[in-house]
Amino acid sequence: MRRGVAKITPRFLDISIENCKFVIIYIIYYHMKKLVFFVVFTLLLSNVCAQRIIINEIDKFTGDSIIETIVVKTARPYVDYKLRRVNDSLFLYALISNVKDIVDVDETVSIAFLTKRGDIIELSGNIVNSNIKEKGHTIHWGAGISTGGVKKMTNVNVKFDLSIDKLQLLQSDIITDIRFNLCHKNIDFLADGFTQKRLKKLFNLIK
């Protein structure tokens, strides 16, 4: 006795093809949604992190014109930079983190930028605030008198004067090396590509 053989009718084929089309369209739609979300998220994130002017106003009490940029973070060294202009006076602020050198703390501080053309642009400044730890610190029992010890500056926030002619040099060239002179001690850093790009954009925010 001959067994029956199931036949695939044209109608069944049509249904299968339609189902496949539906599955393919769904897969494309699903992945397109993820792609669109990723693109939108990336654009929003880049807009938030973009280097820009965050303050551009006239002080109501003093009448001073104030322009300030967003803080720009760099690594190796770990320094946060920003520019602030009050009327015709321009300042570069630098928050230096993870200072590992033992130094005698005083107010003497400067920064020097070496450019690709060989220019050395030096700025002098003042310490706004700092985080200082004392190594070998001891207290005499009862009297509460410190014997002192070696002081270690771990974080320091510095305000540098920046003239227009020096700003123009920084705007037009690439920084290759950075030297901080903290309390009569040099701390040298090589500016990597990331730092070079961020600092160049920062300095060009002020026109």
PDB file of C-alpha atoms in Angstrom:
ATOM      1  CA  MET A   1       0.000   0.000   0.000  1.00  0.00           C
ATOM      2  CA  ARG A   2       1.422   3.316  -1.099  1.00  0.00           C
ATOM      3  CA  ARG A   3       1.885   5.817   1.646  1.00  0.00           C
ATOM      4  CA  GLY A   4       0.536   9.283   1.121  1.00  0.00           C
ATOM      5  CA  VAL A   5       3.092  11.981   0.377  1.00  0.00           C
ATOM      6  CA  ALA A   6       2.434  15.487   1.687  1.00  0.00           C
ATOM      7  CA  LYS A   7       2.393  17.979  -1.086  1.00  0.00           C
ATOM      8  CA  ILE A   8       3.476  21.614  -0.625  1.00  0.00           C
ATOM      9  CA  THR A   9       0.818  23.638  -2.321  1.00  0.00           C
ATOM     10  CA  PRO A  10       1.470  27.065  -3.859  1.00  0.00           C
ATOM     11  CA  ARG A  11      -0.744  28.589  -1.138  1.00  0.00           C
ATOM     12  CA  PHE A  12       1.514  27.162   1.582  1.00  0.00           C
ATOM     13  CA  LEU A  13       4.567  28.558  -0.198  1.00  0.00           C
ATOM     14  CA  ASP A  14       2.947  32.003  -0.369  1.00  0.00           C
ATOM     15  CA  ILE A  15       2.280  31.974   3.396  1.00  0.00           C
ATOM     16  CA  SER A  16       5.857  30.896   4.182  1.00  0.00           C
ATOM     17  CA  ILE A  17       7.339  33.629   1.986  1.00  0.00           C
ATOM     18  CA  GLU A  18       5.123  36.271   3.611  1.00  0.00           C
ATOM     19  CA  ASN A  19       6.213  35.081   7.076  1.00  0.00           C
ATOM     20  CA  CYS A  20       9.875  35.303   6.075  1.00  0.00           C
ATOM     21  CA  LYS A  21       9.344  38.823   4.763  1.00  0.00           C
ATOM     22  CA  PHE A  22       7.716  39.814   8.045  1.00  0.00           C
ATOM     23  CA  VAL A  23      10.606  38.358  10.079  1.00  0.00           C
ATOM     24  CA  ILE A  24      13.224  40.107   7.929  1.00  0.00           C
ATOM     25  CA  ILE A  25      11.413  43.455   8.178  1.00  0.00           C
ATOM     26  CA  TYR A  26      11.091  43.073  11.958  1.00  0.00           C
ATOM     27  CA  ILE A  27      14.819  42.296  12.327  1.00  0.00           C
ATOM     28  CA  ILE A  28      15.783  45.317  10.209  1.00  0.00           C
ATOM     29  CA  TYR A  29      13.383  47.564  12.130  1.00  0.00           C
ATOM     30  CA  TYR A  30      14.676  46.345  15.503  1.00  0.00           C
ATOM     31  CA  HIS A  31      18.316  46.955  14.626  1.00  0.00           C
ATOM     32  CA  MET A  32      17.544  50.321  13.010  1.00  0.00           C
ATOM     33  CA  LYS A  33      15.915  51.449  16.265  1.00  0.00           C
ATOM     34  CA  LYS A  34      19.054  50.512  18.186  1.00  0.00           C
ATOM     35  CA  LEU A  35      21.241  52.294  15.625  1.00  0.00           C
ATOM     36  CA  VAL A  36      19.146  55.472  15.735  1.00  0.00           C
ATOM     37  CA  PHE A  37      19.188  55.457  19.542  1.00  0.00           C
ATOM     38  CA  PHE A  38      22.983  55.024  19.539  1.00  0.00           C
ATOM     39  CA  VAL A  39      23.490  57.895  17.074  1.00  0.00           C
ATOM     40  CA  VAL A  40      21.189  60.241  19.018  1.00  0.00           C
ATOM     41  CA  PHE A  41      22.838  59.322  22.329  1.00  0.00           C
ATOM     42  CA  THR A  42      26.314  59.920  20.864  1.00  0.00           C
ATOM     43  CA  LEU A  43      25.292  63.339  19.515  1.00  0.00           C
ATOM     44  CA  LEU A  44      23.793  64.356  22.861  1.00  0.00           C
ATOM     45  CA  LEU A  45      26.876  63.157  24.737  1.00  0.00           C
ATOM     46  CA  SER A  46      29.238  65.003  22.407  1.00  0.00           C
ATOM     47  CA  ASN A  47      27.150  68.149  22.788  1.00  0.00           C
ATOM     48  CA  VAL A  48      27.323  67.915  26.585  1.00  0.00           C
ATOM     49  CA  CYS A  49      31.079  67.263  26.579  1.00  0.00           C
ATOM     50  CA  ALA A  50      31.901  69.800  23.859  1.00  0.00           C
ATOM     51  CA  GLN A  51      34.294  72.561  24.739  1.00  0.00           C
ATOM     52  CA  ARG A  52      32.354  75.775  24.890  1.00  0.00           C
ATOM     53  CA  ILE A  53      31.726  79.063  26.665  1.00  0.00           C
ATOM     54  CA  ILE A  54      29.504  78.500  29.714  1.00  0.00           C
ATOM     55  CA  ILE A  55      29.475  82.057  31.135  1.00  0.00           C
ATOM     56  CA  ASN A  56      29.139  85.202  29.032  1.00  0.00           C
ATOM     57  CA  GLU A  57      27.538  87.933  31.087  1.00  0.00           C
ATOM     58  CA  ILE A  58      27.804  91.312  32.739  1.00  0.00           C
ATOM     59  CA  ASP A  59      28.104  91.190  36.528  1.00  0.00           C
ATOM     60  CA  LYS A  60      25.099  93.044  37.978  1.00  0.00           C
ATOM     61  CA  PHE A  61      27.035  94.361  40.971  1.00  0.00           C
ATOM     62  CA  THR A  62      30.396  95.316  39.464  1.00  0.00           C
ATOM     63  CA  GLY A  63      29.536  95.874  35.819  1.00  0.00           C
ATOM     64  CA  ASP A  64      32.426  93.580  34.821  1.00  0.00           C
ATOM     65  CA  SER A  65      32.231  91.633  31.575  1.00  0.00           C
ATOM     66  CA  ILE A  66      32.859  87.959  32.404  1.00  0.00           C
ATOM     67  CA  ILE A  67      33.546  85.130  29.969  1.00  0.00           C
ATOM     68  CA  GLU A  68      34.366  81.623  31.202  1.00  0.00           C
ATOM     69  CA  THR A  69      34.908  78.329  29.402  1.00  0.00           C
ATOM     70  CA  ILE A  70      33.908  74.864  30.452  1.00  0.00           C
ATOM     71  CA  VAL A  71      36.519  72.848  32.373  1.00  0.00           C
ATOM     72  CA  VAL A  72      38.695  70.774  30.037  1.00  0.00           C
ATOM     73  CA  LYS A  73      40.123  67.572  31.492  1.00  0.00           C
ATOM     74  CA  THR A  74      43.431  66.073  30.373  1.00  0.00           C
ATOM     75  CA  ALA A  75      45.291  62.944  31.411  1.00  0.00           C
ATOM     76  CA  ARG A  76      48.978  62.343  31.981  1.00  0.00           C
ATOM     77  CA  PRO A  77      49.226  64.832  33.612  1.00  0.00           C
ATOM     78  CA  TYR A  78      45.830  64.879  35.315  1.00  0.00           C
ATOM     79  CA  VAL A  79      45.076  68.562  34.946  1.00  0.00           C
ATOM     80  CA  ASP A  80      41.762  70.383  34.547  1.00  0.00           C
ATOM     81  CA  TYR A  81      42.021  73.646  32.601  1.00  0.00           C
ATOM     82  CA  LYS A  82      39.652  76.533  32.012  1.00  0.00           C
ATOM     83  CA  LEU A  83      39.895  80.123  30.767  1.00  0.00           C
ATOM     84  CA  ARG A  84      38.271  83.113  32.448  1.00  0.00           C
ATOM     85  CA  ARG A  85      38.256  86.674  31.160  1.00  0.00           C
ATOM     86  CA  VAL A  86      37.219  89.614  33.314  1.00  0.00           C
ATOM     87  CA  ASN A  87      37.010  92.738  31.166  1.00  0.00           C
ATOM     88  CA  ASP A  88      40.426  92.864  29.449  1.00  0.00           C
ATOM     89  CA  SER A  89      42.210  90.545  31.917  1.00  0.00           C
ATOM     90  CA  LEU A  90      42.557  86.897  30.884  1.00  0.00           C
ATOM     91  CA  PHE A  91      43.414  84.010  33.229  1.00  0.00           C
ATOM     92  CA  LEU A  92      44.202  80.340  32.789  1.00  0.00           C
ATOM     93  CA  TYR A  93      43.086  78.153  35.709  1.00  0.00           C
ATOM     94  CA  ALA A  94      44.717  74.753  36.219  1.00  0.00           C
ATOM     95  CA  LEU A  95      43.724  72.160  38.800  1.00  0.00           C
ATOM     96  CA  ILE A  96      46.642  69.736  39.080  1.00  0.00           C
ATOM     97  CA  SER A  97      45.768  66.365  40.637  1.00  0.00           C
ATOM     98  CA  ASN A  98      47.850  63.475  41.945  1.00  0.00           C
ATOM     99  CA  VAL A  99      51.012  65.486  42.532  1.00  0.00           C
ATOM    100  CA  LYS A 100      53.453  62.809  43.736  1.00  0.00           C
ATOM    101  CA  ASP A 101      56.526  64.918  44.394  1.00  0.00           C
ATOM    102  CA  ILE A 102      57.461  66.023  47.903  1.00  0.00           C
ATOM    103  CA  VAL A 103      57.813  69.790  47.886  1.00  0.00           C
ATOM    104  CA  ASP A 104      58.306  72.660  50.286  1.00  0.00           C
ATOM    105  CA  VAL A 105      55.024  74.508  50.000  1.00  0.00           C
ATOM    106  CA  ASP A 106      55.039  78.190  49.050  1.00  0.00           C
ATOM    107  CA  GLU A 107      53.250  80.435  46.592  1.00  0.00           C
ATOM    108  CA  THR A 108      55.803  80.258  43.755  1.00  0.00           C
ATOM    109  CA  VAL A 109      54.267  78.617  40.697  1.00  0.00           C
ATOM    110  CA  SER A 110      54.558  78.844  36.917  1.00  0.00           C
ATOM    111  CA  ILE A 111      53.670  76.880  33.796  1.00  0.00           C
ATOM    112  CA  ALA A 112      55.578  76.680  30.527  1.00  0.00           C
ATOM    113  CA  PHE A 113      54.285  75.338  27.203  1.00  0.00           C
ATOM    114  CA  LEU A 114      56.754  74.163  24.545  1.00  0.00           C
ATOM    115  CA  THR A 115      55.289  74.345  21.043  1.00  0.00           C
ATOM    116  CA  LYS A 116      56.077  72.428  17.875  1.00  0.00           C
ATOM    117  CA  ARG A 117      57.767  75.535  16.427  1.00  0.00           C
ATOM    118  CA  GLY A 118      60.070  75.673  19.439  1.00  0.00           C
ATOM    119  CA  ASP A 119      58.432  78.605  21.238  1.00  0.00           C
ATOM    120  CA  ILE A 120      58.437  78.518  25.043  1.00  0.00           C
ATOM    121  CA  ILE A 121      55.377  80.248  26.459  1.00  0.00           C
ATOM    122  CA  GLU A 122      55.725  80.798  30.193  1.00  0.00           C
ATOM    123  CA  LEU A 123      52.965  81.981  32.522  1.00  0.00           C
ATOM    124  CA  SER A 124      53.312  82.979  36.158  1.00  0.00           C
ATOM    125  CA  GLY A 125      50.546  82.538  38.670  1.00  0.00           C
ATOM    126  CA  ASN A 126      49.335  82.144  42.208  1.00  0.00           C
ATOM    127  CA  ILE A 127      47.996  79.164  44.135  1.00  0.00           C
ATOM    128  CA  VAL A 128      44.265  79.641  44.691  1.00  0.00           C
ATOM    129  CA  ASN A 129      43.928  76.627  46.991  1.00  0.00           C
ATOM    130  CA  SER A 130      45.654  73.309  47.579  1.00  0.00           C
ATOM    131  CA  ASN A 131      45.385  70.013  49.385  1.00  0.00           C
ATOM    132  CA  ILE A 132      48.470  69.428  51.511  1.00  0.00           C
ATOM    133  CA  LYS A 133      49.451  66.389  53.551  1.00  0.00           C
ATOM    134  CA  GLU A 134      52.255  66.330  56.063  1.00  0.00           C
ATOM    135  CA  LYS A 135      54.571  63.319  56.110  1.00  0.00           C
ATOM    136  CA  GLY A 136      56.266  62.451  59.399  1.00  0.00           C
ATOM    137  CA  HIS A 137      53.893  64.706  61.344  1.00  0.00           C
ATOM    138  CA  THR A 138      53.964  64.120  65.096  1.00  0.00           C
ATOM    139  CA  ILE A 139      52.257  65.729  68.087  1.00  0.00           C
ATOM    140  CA  HIS A 140      53.890  66.176  71.508  1.00  0.00           C
ATOM    141  CA  TRP A 141      51.656  64.549  74.096  1.00  0.00           C
ATOM    142  CA  GLY A 142      49.883  67.009  76.380  1.00  0.00           C
ATOM    143  CA  ALA A 143      51.211  70.177  74.776  1.00  0.00           C
ATOM    144  CA  GLY A 144      49.589  69.576  71.400  1.00  0.00           C
ATOM    145  CA  ILE A 145      52.599  71.043  69.598  1.00  0.00           C
ATOM    146  CA  SER A 146      53.478  69.748  66.122  1.00  0.00           C
ATOM    147  CA  THR A 147      57.062  68.748  65.471  1.00  0.00           C
ATOM    148  CA  GLY A 148      56.437  69.450  61.797  1.00  0.00           C
ATOM    149  CA  GLY A 149      57.556  67.275  58.952  1.00  0.00           C
ATOM    150  CA  VAL A 150      57.837  67.181  55.181  1.00  0.00           C
ATOM    151  CA  LYS A 151      54.777  68.578  53.446  1.00  0.00           C
ATOM    152  CA  LYS A 152      53.380  66.927  50.343  1.00  0.00           C
ATOM    153  CA  MET A 153      51.152  68.844  47.954  1.00  0.00           C
ATOM    154  CA  THR A 154      48.667  66.377  46.434  1.00  0.00           C
ATOM    155  CA  ASN A 155      46.269  68.689  44.565  1.00  0.00           C
ATOM    156  CA  VAL A 156      46.718  72.337  43.683  1.00  0.00           C
ATOM    157  CA  ASN A 157      44.523  74.900  41.930  1.00  0.00           C
ATOM    158  CA  VAL A 158      46.493  77.659  40.205  1.00  0.00           C
ATOM    159  CA  LYS A 159      45.502  80.920  38.517  1.00  0.00           C
ATOM    160  CA  PHE A 160      47.871  82.066  35.742  1.00  0.00           C
ATOM    161  CA  ASP A 161      47.927  85.454  34.022  1.00  0.00           C
ATOM    162  CA  LEU A 162      47.574  85.024  30.246  1.00  0.00           C
ATOM    163  CA  SER A 163      48.337  87.945  27.952  1.00  0.00           C
ATOM    164  CA  ILE A 164      46.755  88.278  24.501  1.00  0.00           C
ATOM    165  CA  ASP A 165      50.056  87.859  22.646  1.00  0.00           C
ATOM    166  CA  LYS A 166      50.777  84.593  24.498  1.00  0.00           C
ATOM    167  CA  LEU A 167      47.214  83.416  23.888  1.00  0.00           C
ATOM    168  CA  GLN A 168      47.683  83.972  20.154  1.00  0.00           C
ATOM    169  CA  LEU A 169      50.845  81.850  20.201  1.00  0.00           C
ATOM    170  CA  LEU A 170      48.970  79.052  21.967  1.00  0.00           C
ATOM    171  CA  GLN A 171      46.105  79.333  19.471  1.00  0.00           C
ATOM    172  CA  SER A 172      48.326  79.039  16.418  1.00  0.00           C
ATOM    173  CA  ASP A 173      50.646  76.176  17.344  1.00  0.00           C
ATOM    174  CA  ILE A 174      50.642  72.673  18.840  1.00  0.00           C
ATOM    175  CA  ILE A 175      51.821  72.099  22.421  1.00  0.00           C
ATOM    176  CA  THR A 176      54.340  69.264  22.678  1.00  0.00           C
ATOM    177  CA  ASP A 177      55.559  69.565  26.282  1.00  0.00           C
ATOM    178  CA  ILE A 178      54.327  71.106  29.539  1.00  0.00           C
ATOM    179  CA  ARG A 179      56.385  72.106  32.565  1.00  0.00           C
ATOM    180  CA  PHE A 180      54.890  73.037  35.913  1.00  0.00           C
ATOM    181  CA  ASN A 181      57.185  74.732  38.393  1.00  0.00           C
ATOM    182  CA  LEU A 182      55.632  74.147  41.789  1.00  0.00           C
ATOM    183  CA  CYS A 183      57.445  75.602  44.767  1.00  0.00           C
ATOM    184  CA  HIS A 184      60.812  75.762  42.925  1.00  0.00           C
ATOM    185  CA  LYS A 185      60.541  72.205  41.600  1.00  0.00           C
ATOM    186  CA  ASN A 186      60.016  71.302  37.939  1.00  0.00           C
ATOM    187  CA  ILE A 187      57.432  68.688  36.964  1.00  0.00           C
ATOM    188  CA  ASP A 188      57.659  67.894  33.227  1.00  0.00           C
ATOM    189  CA  PHE A 189      55.045  66.196  31.067  1.00  0.00           C
ATOM    190  CA  LEU A 190      54.869  65.153  27.433  1.00  0.00           C
ATOM    191  CA  ALA A 191      51.616  66.335  25.842  1.00  0.00           C
ATOM    192  CA  ASP A 192      49.940  63.417  24.067  1.00  0.00           C
ATOM    193  CA  GLY A 193      47.631  63.825  21.081  1.00  0.00           C
ATOM    194  CA  PHE A 194      44.530  63.941  23.278  1.00  0.00           C
ATOM    195  CA  THR A 195      45.937  66.787  25.390  1.00  0.00           C
ATOM    196  CA  GLN A 196      47.182  68.671  22.330  1.00  0.00           C
ATOM    197  CA  LYS A 197      43.750  68.675  20.675  1.00  0.00           C
ATOM    198  CA  ARG A 198      41.842  69.633  23.821  1.00  0.00           C
ATOM    199  CA  LEU A 199      44.155  72.512  24.735  1.00  0.00           C
ATOM    200  CA  LYS A 200      44.184  73.890  21.198  1.00  0.00           C
ATOM    201  CA  LYS A 201      40.359  73.922  21.152  1.00  0.00           C
ATOM    202  CA  LEU A 202      40.287  75.491  24.597  1.00  0.00           C
ATOM    203  CA  PHE A 203      42.603  78.371  23.706  1.00  0.00           C
ATOM    204  CA  ASN A 204      40.661  79.044  20.495  1.00  0.00           C
ATOM    205  CA  LEU A 205      37.398  79.539  22.405  1.00  0.00           C
ATOM    206  CA  ILE A 206      38.546  83.048  23.341  1.00  0.00           C
ATOM    207  CA  LYS A 207      38.591  85.425  20.364  1.00  0.00           C
TER     208      LYS A 207
END
